[in-house]
Amino acid sequence: MSPRPQPGREYVLTLSCPDSAGLVHAVSGFLVRNSGNILESQQFDDRLQGRFFMRVHFDVSDPNADLETLRYRFGPVAEAYRISWKLWDASTPTRTLIMVSKFGHCLNDLLFRRRTGALNIEIPAIVSNHRDFEGLAQTYGIPFHHVPVTKETKPEAEARLLELVRELDVDLVVLARYMQVLSDDLCKQLEGRAINIHHSFLPSFKGARPYVRAGPDPDPPRRRIQPPVAIPARPAFEDEAP
């Protein structure tokens, strides 16, 4: 397990902007000017939308380069390249709301990793459209919110979810085998703040009983299974049943 980030020494910068030449140079130059050393960096160029995305985890050696100072100094860089960005102390736990339905292995794994310190997160709430894991939430001392979902009540259920996100100051929503399709409007409102995780293989047919619906297949692992994924984007592969 990696050591925990040092408060006031390690930071994370995330950004997105129109793609153009010199973006990586601009970010790395900002870090050099502020005694920054890159510990981890990822970037992605969306060629269809013409947008550039980057996440940088770095530390600083200058004791005067605190969070507010770094934010102030990055402002001109962001303005020059029309960058939307966030910069925060890497030691700050991510406030994470977890959503689950009737399969608890992803939820249980997240709760265990949080308790052992493997995940630097706070969990202010667990939300589910069923009550199956209310007891599990109670054993961890985490508030459990039962929000039933039907075709008729889906708008009200999503409104309640957004209400919780605002009330609890949630940074991240994790769909831990939450088996409901989120509406386009909800996806837009949670853009950049929701991740869909699966710790197991995915069937190639969505909905309830996917393998039955797929019909006979002499080679089911090859044709009906997709690799395990963790998707930091719109949850487009959720089952439409339970």
PDB file of C-alpha atoms in Angstrom:
ATOM      1  CA  MET A   1       0.000   0.000   0.000  1.00  0.00           C
ATOM      2  CA  SER A   2       1.366   3.417  -0.981  1.00  0.00           C
ATOM      3  CA  PRO A   3       2.132   5.876   1.822  1.00  0.00           C
ATOM      4  CA  ARG A   4      -0.510   8.488   2.543  1.00  0.00           C
ATOM      5  CA  PRO A   5       0.078  11.920   0.952  1.00  0.00           C
ATOM      6  CA  GLN A   6       1.765  14.467   3.208  1.00  0.00           C
ATOM      7  CA  PRO A   7      -0.582  17.324   4.182  1.00  0.00           C
ATOM      8  CA  GLY A   8       0.586  20.639   2.766  1.00  0.00           C
ATOM      9  CA  ARG A   9       3.218  18.975   0.583  1.00  0.00           C
ATOM     10  CA  GLU A  10       1.335  16.972  -2.035  1.00  0.00           C
ATOM     11  CA  TYR A  11      -1.351  18.245  -4.378  1.00  0.00           C
ATOM     12  CA  VAL A  12      -3.546  17.078  -7.251  1.00  0.00           C
ATOM     13  CA  LEU A  13      -4.344  19.211 -10.287  1.00  0.00           C
ATOM     14  CA  THR A  14      -7.074  18.162 -12.706  1.00  0.00           C
ATOM     15  CA  LEU A  15      -7.925  20.135 -15.825  1.00  0.00           C
ATOM     16  CA  SER A  16      -9.702  20.140 -19.157  1.00  0.00           C
ATOM     17  CA  CYS A  17      -9.551  22.662 -21.982  1.00  0.00           C
ATOM     18  CA  PRO A  18      -9.625  23.056 -25.762  1.00  0.00           C
ATOM     19  CA  ASP A  19      -6.749  21.066 -27.207  1.00  0.00           C
ATOM     20  CA  SER A  20      -3.768  23.103 -28.388  1.00  0.00           C
ATOM     21  CA  ALA A  21      -0.003  22.923 -28.585  1.00  0.00           C
ATOM     22  CA  GLY A  22       1.987  23.691 -25.451  1.00  0.00           C
ATOM     23  CA  LEU A  23      -0.483  22.538 -22.787  1.00  0.00           C
ATOM     24  CA  VAL A  24       1.792  19.991 -21.108  1.00  0.00           C
ATOM     25  CA  HIS A  25       4.666  22.463 -21.291  1.00  0.00           C
ATOM     26  CA  ALA A  26       2.530  25.141 -19.658  1.00  0.00           C
ATOM     27  CA  VAL A  27       1.529  22.862 -16.770  1.00  0.00           C
ATOM     28  CA  SER A  28       4.989  21.415 -16.223  1.00  0.00           C
ATOM     29  CA  GLY A  29       6.503  24.899 -16.424  1.00  0.00           C
ATOM     30  CA  PHE A  30       4.107  26.103 -13.720  1.00  0.00           C
ATOM     31  CA  LEU A  31       5.201  23.207 -11.511  1.00  0.00           C
ATOM     32  CA  VAL A  32       8.914  23.892 -12.048  1.00  0.00           C
ATOM     33  CA  ARG A  33       8.447  27.567 -11.175  1.00  0.00           C
ATOM     34  CA  ASN A  34       6.769  26.552  -7.930  1.00  0.00           C
ATOM     35  CA  SER A  35       9.237  23.842  -6.776  1.00  0.00           C
ATOM     36  CA  GLY A  36       6.882  21.110  -7.963  1.00  0.00           C
ATOM     37  CA  ASN A  37       7.926  17.534  -8.648  1.00  0.00           C
ATOM     38  CA  ILE A  38       5.557  15.281 -10.595  1.00  0.00           C
ATOM     39  CA  LEU A  39       4.738  12.035  -8.766  1.00  0.00           C
ATOM     40  CA  GLU A  40       2.101  10.770 -11.182  1.00  0.00           C
ATOM     41  CA  SER A  41       0.568  12.134 -14.372  1.00  0.00           C
ATOM     42  CA  GLN A  42      -2.130  11.054 -16.822  1.00  0.00           C
ATOM     43  CA  GLN A  43      -3.472  12.835 -19.867  1.00  0.00           C
ATOM     44  CA  PHE A  44      -6.011  12.219 -22.608  1.00  0.00           C
ATOM     45  CA  ASP A  45      -6.782  13.961 -25.885  1.00  0.00           C
ATOM     46  CA  ASP A  46     -10.417  13.670 -26.995  1.00  0.00           C
ATOM     47  CA  ARG A  47     -10.011  14.078 -30.742  1.00  0.00           C
ATOM     48  CA  LEU A  48     -13.747  13.954 -31.420  1.00  0.00           C
ATOM     49  CA  GLN A  49     -14.467  16.894 -29.133  1.00  0.00           C
ATOM     50  CA  GLY A  50     -11.100  18.591 -29.488  1.00  0.00           C
ATOM     51  CA  ARG A  51     -10.544  18.690 -25.735  1.00  0.00           C
ATOM     52  CA  PHE A  52      -7.529  17.868 -23.597  1.00  0.00           C
ATOM     53  CA  PHE A  53      -7.720  16.308 -20.108  1.00  0.00           C
ATOM     54  CA  MET A  54      -4.950  15.991 -17.537  1.00  0.00           C
ATOM     55  CA  ARG A  55      -4.453  14.877 -13.939  1.00  0.00           C
ATOM     56  CA  VAL A  56      -1.181  15.568 -12.122  1.00  0.00           C
ATOM     57  CA  HIS A  57      -0.183  14.476  -8.614  1.00  0.00           C
ATOM     58  CA  PHE A  58       2.845  16.428  -7.443  1.00  0.00           C
ATOM     59  CA  ASP A  59       4.717  17.547  -4.351  1.00  0.00           C
ATOM     60  CA  VAL A  60       6.451  20.835  -3.594  1.00  0.00           C
ATOM     61  CA  SER A  61       9.655  21.571  -1.706  1.00  0.00           C
ATOM     62  CA  ASP A  62       9.047  25.297  -1.105  1.00  0.00           C
ATOM     63  CA  PRO A  63       7.228  25.696   2.251  1.00  0.00           C
ATOM     64  CA  ASN A  64       5.720  28.949   0.987  1.00  0.00           C
ATOM     65  CA  ALA A  65       4.008  27.222  -1.929  1.00  0.00           C
ATOM     66  CA  ASP A  66       0.797  26.404  -0.073  1.00  0.00           C
ATOM     67  CA  LEU A  67      -2.561  25.536  -1.619  1.00  0.00           C
ATOM     68  CA  GLU A  68      -3.939  29.064  -1.932  1.00  0.00           C
ATOM     69  CA  THR A  69      -0.656  30.367  -3.325  1.00  0.00           C
ATOM     70  CA  LEU A  70      -0.560  27.634  -5.955  1.00  0.00           C
ATOM     71  CA  ARG A  71      -4.157  28.319  -6.933  1.00  0.00           C
ATOM     72  CA  TYR A  72      -3.422  32.010  -7.310  1.00  0.00           C
ATOM     73  CA  ARG A  73      -0.313  31.383  -9.408  1.00  0.00           C
ATOM     74  CA  PHE A  74      -2.041  28.905 -11.703  1.00  0.00           C
ATOM     75  CA  GLY A  75      -4.769  31.423 -12.550  1.00  0.00           C
ATOM     76  CA  PRO A  76      -2.877  33.164 -15.401  1.00  0.00           C
ATOM     77  CA  VAL A  77      -1.958  29.799 -16.948  1.00  0.00           C
ATOM     78  CA  ALA A  78      -5.583  28.698 -16.856  1.00  0.00           C
ATOM     79  CA  GLU A  79      -6.765  31.955 -18.371  1.00  0.00           C
ATOM     80  CA  ALA A  80      -4.244  31.786 -21.213  1.00  0.00           C
ATOM     81  CA  TYR A  81      -5.382  28.323 -22.298  1.00  0.00           C
ATOM     82  CA  ARG A  82      -9.075  28.557 -21.292  1.00  0.00           C
ATOM     83  CA  ILE A  83      -8.582  25.790 -18.731  1.00  0.00           C
ATOM     84  CA  SER A  84     -11.282  24.483 -16.397  1.00  0.00           C
ATOM     85  CA  TRP A  85      -9.390  23.178 -13.381  1.00  0.00           C
ATOM     86  CA  LYS A  86      -9.352  22.065  -9.769  1.00  0.00           C
ATOM     87  CA  LEU A  87      -6.403  21.968  -7.385  1.00  0.00           C
ATOM     88  CA  TRP A  88      -6.554  20.384  -3.952  1.00  0.00           C
ATOM     89  CA  ASP A  89      -4.425  18.924  -1.183  1.00  0.00           C
ATOM     90  CA  ALA A  90      -3.838  15.234  -1.966  1.00  0.00           C
ATOM     91  CA  SER A  91      -4.222  14.321   1.719  1.00  0.00           C
ATOM     92  CA  THR A  92      -7.843  15.550   1.798  1.00  0.00           C
ATOM     93  CA  PRO A  93     -10.218  12.548   1.749  1.00  0.00           C
ATOM     94  CA  THR A  94     -12.658  12.445  -1.146  1.00  0.00           C
ATOM     95  CA  ARG A  95     -16.245  12.655   0.114  1.00  0.00           C
ATOM     96  CA  THR A  96     -17.782   9.666  -1.634  1.00  0.00           C
ATOM     97  CA  LEU A  97     -21.439   8.690  -1.859  1.00  0.00           C
ATOM     98  CA  ILE A  98     -21.882   5.013  -2.758  1.00  0.00           C
ATOM     99  CA  MET A  99     -24.899   3.645  -4.645  1.00  0.00           C
ATOM    100  CA  VAL A 100     -25.776  -0.051  -4.687  1.00  0.00           C
ATOM    101  CA  SER A 101     -28.700  -2.357  -5.548  1.00  0.00           C
ATOM    102  CA  LYS A 102     -28.885  -6.069  -4.666  1.00  0.00           C
ATOM    103  CA  PHE A 103     -25.291  -7.225  -5.251  1.00  0.00           C
ATOM    104  CA  GLY A 104     -22.938  -6.160  -2.473  1.00  0.00           C
ATOM    105  CA  HIS A 105     -19.442  -7.318  -3.425  1.00  0.00           C
ATOM    106  CA  CYS A 106     -18.349  -3.923  -4.772  1.00  0.00           C
ATOM    107  CA  LEU A 107     -19.827  -2.102  -1.781  1.00  0.00           C
ATOM    108  CA  ASN A 108     -18.218  -4.499   0.684  1.00  0.00           C
ATOM    109  CA  ASP A 109     -14.822  -4.090  -0.986  1.00  0.00           C
ATOM    110  CA  LEU A 110     -15.021  -0.293  -0.846  1.00  0.00           C
ATOM    111  CA  LEU A 111     -16.037  -0.320   2.816  1.00  0.00           C
ATOM    112  CA  PHE A 112     -13.214  -2.704   3.703  1.00  0.00           C
ATOM    113  CA  ARG A 113     -10.609  -0.668   1.828  1.00  0.00           C
ATOM    114  CA  ARG A 114     -11.838   2.499   3.496  1.00  0.00           C
ATOM    115  CA  ARG A 115     -11.567   0.935   6.948  1.00  0.00           C
ATOM    116  CA  THR A 116      -8.044  -0.393   6.332  1.00  0.00           C
ATOM    117  CA  GLY A 117      -6.866   2.942   4.932  1.00  0.00           C
ATOM    118  CA  ALA A 118      -6.289   1.648   1.410  1.00  0.00           C
ATOM    119  CA  LEU A 119      -8.732   4.265   0.074  1.00  0.00           C
ATOM    120  CA  ASN A 120      -8.433   7.874   1.190  1.00  0.00           C
ATOM    121  CA  ILE A 121     -12.172   8.574   1.180  1.00  0.00           C
ATOM    122  CA  GLU A 122     -14.977   9.601   3.524  1.00  0.00           C
ATOM    123  CA  ILE A 123     -18.354   7.939   3.002  1.00  0.00           C
ATOM    124  CA  PRO A 124     -21.149  10.227   4.238  1.00  0.00           C
ATOM    125  CA  ALA A 125     -23.914   8.010   2.868  1.00  0.00           C
ATOM    126  CA  ILE A 126     -24.909   4.821   1.087  1.00  0.00           C
ATOM    127  CA  VAL A 127     -27.915   5.070  -1.254  1.00  0.00           C
ATOM    128  CA  SER A 128     -29.844   2.079  -2.547  1.00  0.00           C
ATOM    129  CA  ASN A 129     -33.094   1.283  -4.302  1.00  0.00           C
ATOM    130  CA  HIS A 130     -33.370  -1.771  -2.008  1.00  0.00           C
ATOM    131  CA  ARG A 131     -32.869  -2.352   1.713  1.00  0.00           C
ATOM    132  CA  ASP A 132     -30.620  -5.412   1.393  1.00  0.00           C
ATOM    133  CA  PHE A 133     -27.478  -3.686   2.697  1.00  0.00           C
ATOM    134  CA  GLU A 134     -28.948  -1.412   5.318  1.00  0.00           C
ATOM    135  CA  GLY A 135     -27.538  -3.666   8.042  1.00  0.00           C
ATOM    136  CA  LEU A 136     -24.086  -3.653   6.466  1.00  0.00           C
ATOM    137  CA  ALA A 137     -24.107   0.134   6.389  1.00  0.00           C
ATOM    138  CA  GLN A 138     -25.060   0.208  10.051  1.00  0.00           C
ATOM    139  CA  THR A 139     -22.123  -2.015  11.026  1.00  0.00           C
ATOM    140  CA  TYR A 140     -19.799   0.587   9.512  1.00  0.00           C
ATOM    141  CA  GLY A 141     -21.698   3.476  11.091  1.00  0.00           C
ATOM    142  CA  ILE A 142     -22.646   4.959   7.724  1.00  0.00           C
ATOM    143  CA  PRO A 143     -26.094   6.518   7.119  1.00  0.00           C
ATOM    144  CA  PHE A 144     -28.208   4.424   4.742  1.00  0.00           C
ATOM    145  CA  HIS A 145     -30.785   6.051   2.450  1.00  0.00           C
ATOM    146  CA  HIS A 146     -33.433   3.862   0.839  1.00  0.00           C
ATOM    147  CA  VAL A 147     -34.585   5.559  -2.374  1.00  0.00           C
ATOM    148  CA  PRO A 148     -36.936   3.238  -4.295  1.00  0.00           C
ATOM    149  CA  VAL A 149     -37.027   3.595  -8.058  1.00  0.00           C
ATOM    150  CA  THR A 150     -39.864   2.770 -10.461  1.00  0.00           C
ATOM    151  CA  LYS A 151     -40.619   4.104 -13.921  1.00  0.00           C
ATOM    152  CA  GLU A 152     -43.141   6.452 -12.353  1.00  0.00           C
ATOM    153  CA  THR A 153     -40.927   7.657  -9.472  1.00  0.00           C
ATOM    154  CA  LYS A 154     -37.558   7.843 -11.252  1.00  0.00           C
ATOM    155  CA  PRO A 155     -37.529  11.677 -11.515  1.00  0.00           C
ATOM    156  CA  GLU A 156     -38.308  12.027  -7.805  1.00  0.00           C
ATOM    157  CA  ALA A 157     -35.647   9.439  -6.913  1.00  0.00           C
ATOM    158  CA  GLU A 158     -32.985  11.250  -8.933  1.00  0.00           C
ATOM    159  CA  ALA A 159     -34.028  14.571  -7.413  1.00  0.00           C
ATOM    160  CA  ARG A 160     -33.536  13.031  -3.967  1.00  0.00           C
ATOM    161  CA  LEU A 161     -30.088  11.794  -4.962  1.00  0.00           C
ATOM    162  CA  LEU A 162     -29.033  15.270  -6.109  1.00  0.00           C
ATOM    163  CA  GLU A 163     -30.406  16.676  -2.872  1.00  0.00           C
ATOM    164  CA  LEU A 164     -28.166  14.319  -0.889  1.00  0.00           C
ATOM    165  CA  VAL A 165     -25.159  15.199  -3.064  1.00  0.00           C
ATOM    166  CA  ARG A 166     -25.668  18.871  -2.263  1.00  0.00           C
ATOM    167  CA  GLU A 167     -26.534  18.431   1.425  1.00  0.00           C
ATOM    168  CA  LEU A 168     -23.585  16.153   2.128  1.00  0.00           C
ATOM    169  CA  ASP A 169     -21.084  18.143   0.048  1.00  0.00           C
ATOM    170  CA  VAL A 170     -20.265  15.040  -2.020  1.00  0.00           C
ATOM    171  CA  ASP A 171     -17.196  15.088  -4.273  1.00  0.00           C
ATOM    172  CA  LEU A 172     -17.755  11.730  -5.970  1.00  0.00           C
ATOM    173  CA  VAL A 173     -20.680   9.379  -6.616  1.00  0.00           C
ATOM    174  CA  VAL A 174     -19.694   5.722  -7.023  1.00  0.00           C
ATOM    175  CA  LEU A 175     -22.114   3.320  -8.710  1.00  0.00           C
ATOM    176  CA  ALA A 176     -21.109   0.076  -7.001  1.00  0.00           C
ATOM    177  CA  ARG A 177     -23.368  -2.311  -8.904  1.00  0.00           C
ATOM    178  CA  TYR A 178     -26.232   0.167  -8.797  1.00  0.00           C
ATOM    179  CA  MET A 179     -28.499  -1.487 -11.332  1.00  0.00           C
ATOM    180  CA  GLN A 180     -30.439   1.477 -12.644  1.00  0.00           C
ATOM    181  CA  VAL A 181     -29.814   3.547 -15.759  1.00  0.00           C
ATOM    182  CA  LEU A 182     -29.248   7.193 -14.873  1.00  0.00           C
ATOM    183  CA  SER A 183     -31.134   9.770 -16.912  1.00  0.00           C
ATOM    184  CA  ASP A 184     -29.341  12.088 -19.316  1.00  0.00           C
ATOM    185  CA  ASP A 185     -30.143  15.048 -17.077  1.00  0.00           C
ATOM    186  CA  LEU A 186     -28.681  13.390 -13.979  1.00  0.00           C
ATOM    187  CA  CYS A 187     -25.548  12.385 -15.898  1.00  0.00           C
ATOM    188  CA  LYS A 188     -25.065  15.980 -16.980  1.00  0.00           C
ATOM    189  CA  GLN A 189     -25.493  17.263 -13.434  1.00  0.00           C
ATOM    190  CA  LEU A 190     -22.969  14.719 -12.129  1.00  0.00           C
ATOM    191  CA  GLU A 191     -20.537  15.207 -15.004  1.00  0.00           C
ATOM    192  CA  GLY A 192     -16.982  14.617 -13.805  1.00  0.00           C
ATOM    193  CA  ARG A 193     -18.214  13.507 -10.378  1.00  0.00           C
ATOM    194  CA  ALA A 194     -19.526   9.972 -11.004  1.00  0.00           C
ATOM    195  CA  ILE A 195     -17.787   6.671 -11.644  1.00  0.00           C
ATOM    196  CA  ASN A 196     -19.274   3.305 -12.553  1.00  0.00           C
ATOM    197  CA  ILE A 197     -17.330   0.345 -11.169  1.00  0.00           C
ATOM    198  CA  HIS A 198     -17.540  -3.397 -11.775  1.00  0.00           C
ATOM    199  CA  HIS A 199     -15.351  -5.912  -9.979  1.00  0.00           C
ATOM    200  CA  SER A 200     -16.513  -8.777 -12.185  1.00  0.00           C
ATOM    201  CA  PHE A 201     -17.119  -9.695 -15.802  1.00  0.00           C
ATOM    202  CA  LEU A 202     -19.859  -7.889 -17.722  1.00  0.00           C
ATOM    203  CA  PRO A 203     -22.358  -9.668 -19.972  1.00  0.00           C
ATOM    204  CA  SER A 204     -22.695  -8.345 -23.506  1.00  0.00           C
ATOM    205  CA  PHE A 205     -26.478  -8.166 -23.147  1.00  0.00           C
ATOM    206  CA  LYS A 206     -27.900  -5.588 -20.742  1.00  0.00           C
ATOM    207  CA  GLY A 207     -30.953  -6.119 -18.559  1.00  0.00           C
ATOM    208  CA  ALA A 208     -32.126  -8.948 -16.345  1.00  0.00           C
ATOM    209  CA  ARG A 209     -31.019 -12.552 -17.067  1.00  0.00           C
ATOM    210  CA  PRO A 210     -28.655 -11.486 -19.879  1.00  0.00           C
ATOM    211  CA  TYR A 211     -27.282 -14.956 -20.627  1.00  0.00           C
ATOM    212  CA  VAL A 212     -30.771 -16.406 -21.045  1.00  0.00           C
ATOM    213  CA  ARG A 213     -31.710 -13.575 -23.377  1.00  0.00           C
ATOM    214  CA  ALA A 214     -28.534 -14.044 -25.395  1.00  0.00           C
ATOM    215  CA  GLY A 215     -29.577 -17.539 -26.475  1.00  0.00           C
ATOM    216  CA  PRO A 216     -27.390 -20.589 -27.230  1.00  0.00           C
ATOM    217  CA  ASP A 217     -23.715 -19.977 -27.804  1.00  0.00           C
ATOM    218  CA  PRO A 218     -20.986 -22.603 -28.236  1.00  0.00           C
ATOM    219  CA  ASP A 219     -18.377 -20.184 -26.858  1.00  0.00           C
ATOM    220  CA  PRO A 220     -20.059 -17.946 -24.248  1.00  0.00           C
ATOM    221  CA  PRO A 221     -16.890 -16.567 -22.605  1.00  0.00           C
ATOM    222  CA  ARG A 222     -15.646 -15.244 -25.924  1.00  0.00           C
ATOM    223  CA  ARG A 223     -18.897 -13.740 -27.206  1.00  0.00           C
ATOM    224  CA  ARG A 224     -20.722 -12.625 -24.103  1.00  0.00           C
ATOM    225  CA  ILE A 225     -18.082 -11.409 -21.692  1.00  0.00           C
ATOM    226  CA  GLN A 226     -16.373  -8.069 -21.535  1.00  0.00           C
ATOM    227  CA  PRO A 227     -13.310  -7.421 -19.342  1.00  0.00           C
ATOM    228  CA  PRO A 228     -13.696  -5.912 -15.860  1.00  0.00           C
ATOM    229  CA  VAL A 229     -13.829  -2.135 -16.043  1.00  0.00           C
ATOM    230  CA  ALA A 230     -13.854   0.983 -13.930  1.00  0.00           C
ATOM    231  CA  ILE A 231     -15.419   3.719 -16.018  1.00  0.00           C
ATOM    232  CA  PRO A 232     -15.079   7.372 -14.926  1.00  0.00           C
ATOM    233  CA  ALA A 233     -17.856   8.425 -17.258  1.00  0.00           C
ATOM    234  CA  ARG A 234     -21.544   8.079 -17.955  1.00  0.00           C
ATOM    235  CA  PRO A 235     -22.848   4.699 -16.670  1.00  0.00           C
ATOM    236  CA  ALA A 236     -24.094   3.421 -20.021  1.00  0.00           C
ATOM    237  CA  PHE A 237     -23.860  -0.311 -19.220  1.00  0.00           C
ATOM    238  CA  GLU A 238     -26.008  -0.602 -16.122  1.00  0.00           C
ATOM    239  CA  ASP A 239     -28.647  -3.333 -16.020  1.00  0.00           C
ATOM    240  CA  GLU A 240     -32.217  -2.170 -16.346  1.00  0.00           C
ATOM    241  CA  ALA A 241     -33.470  -4.636 -13.811  1.00  0.00           C
ATOM    242  CA  PRO A 242     -33.327  -4.921 -10.225  1.00  0.00           C
TER     243      PRO A 242
END
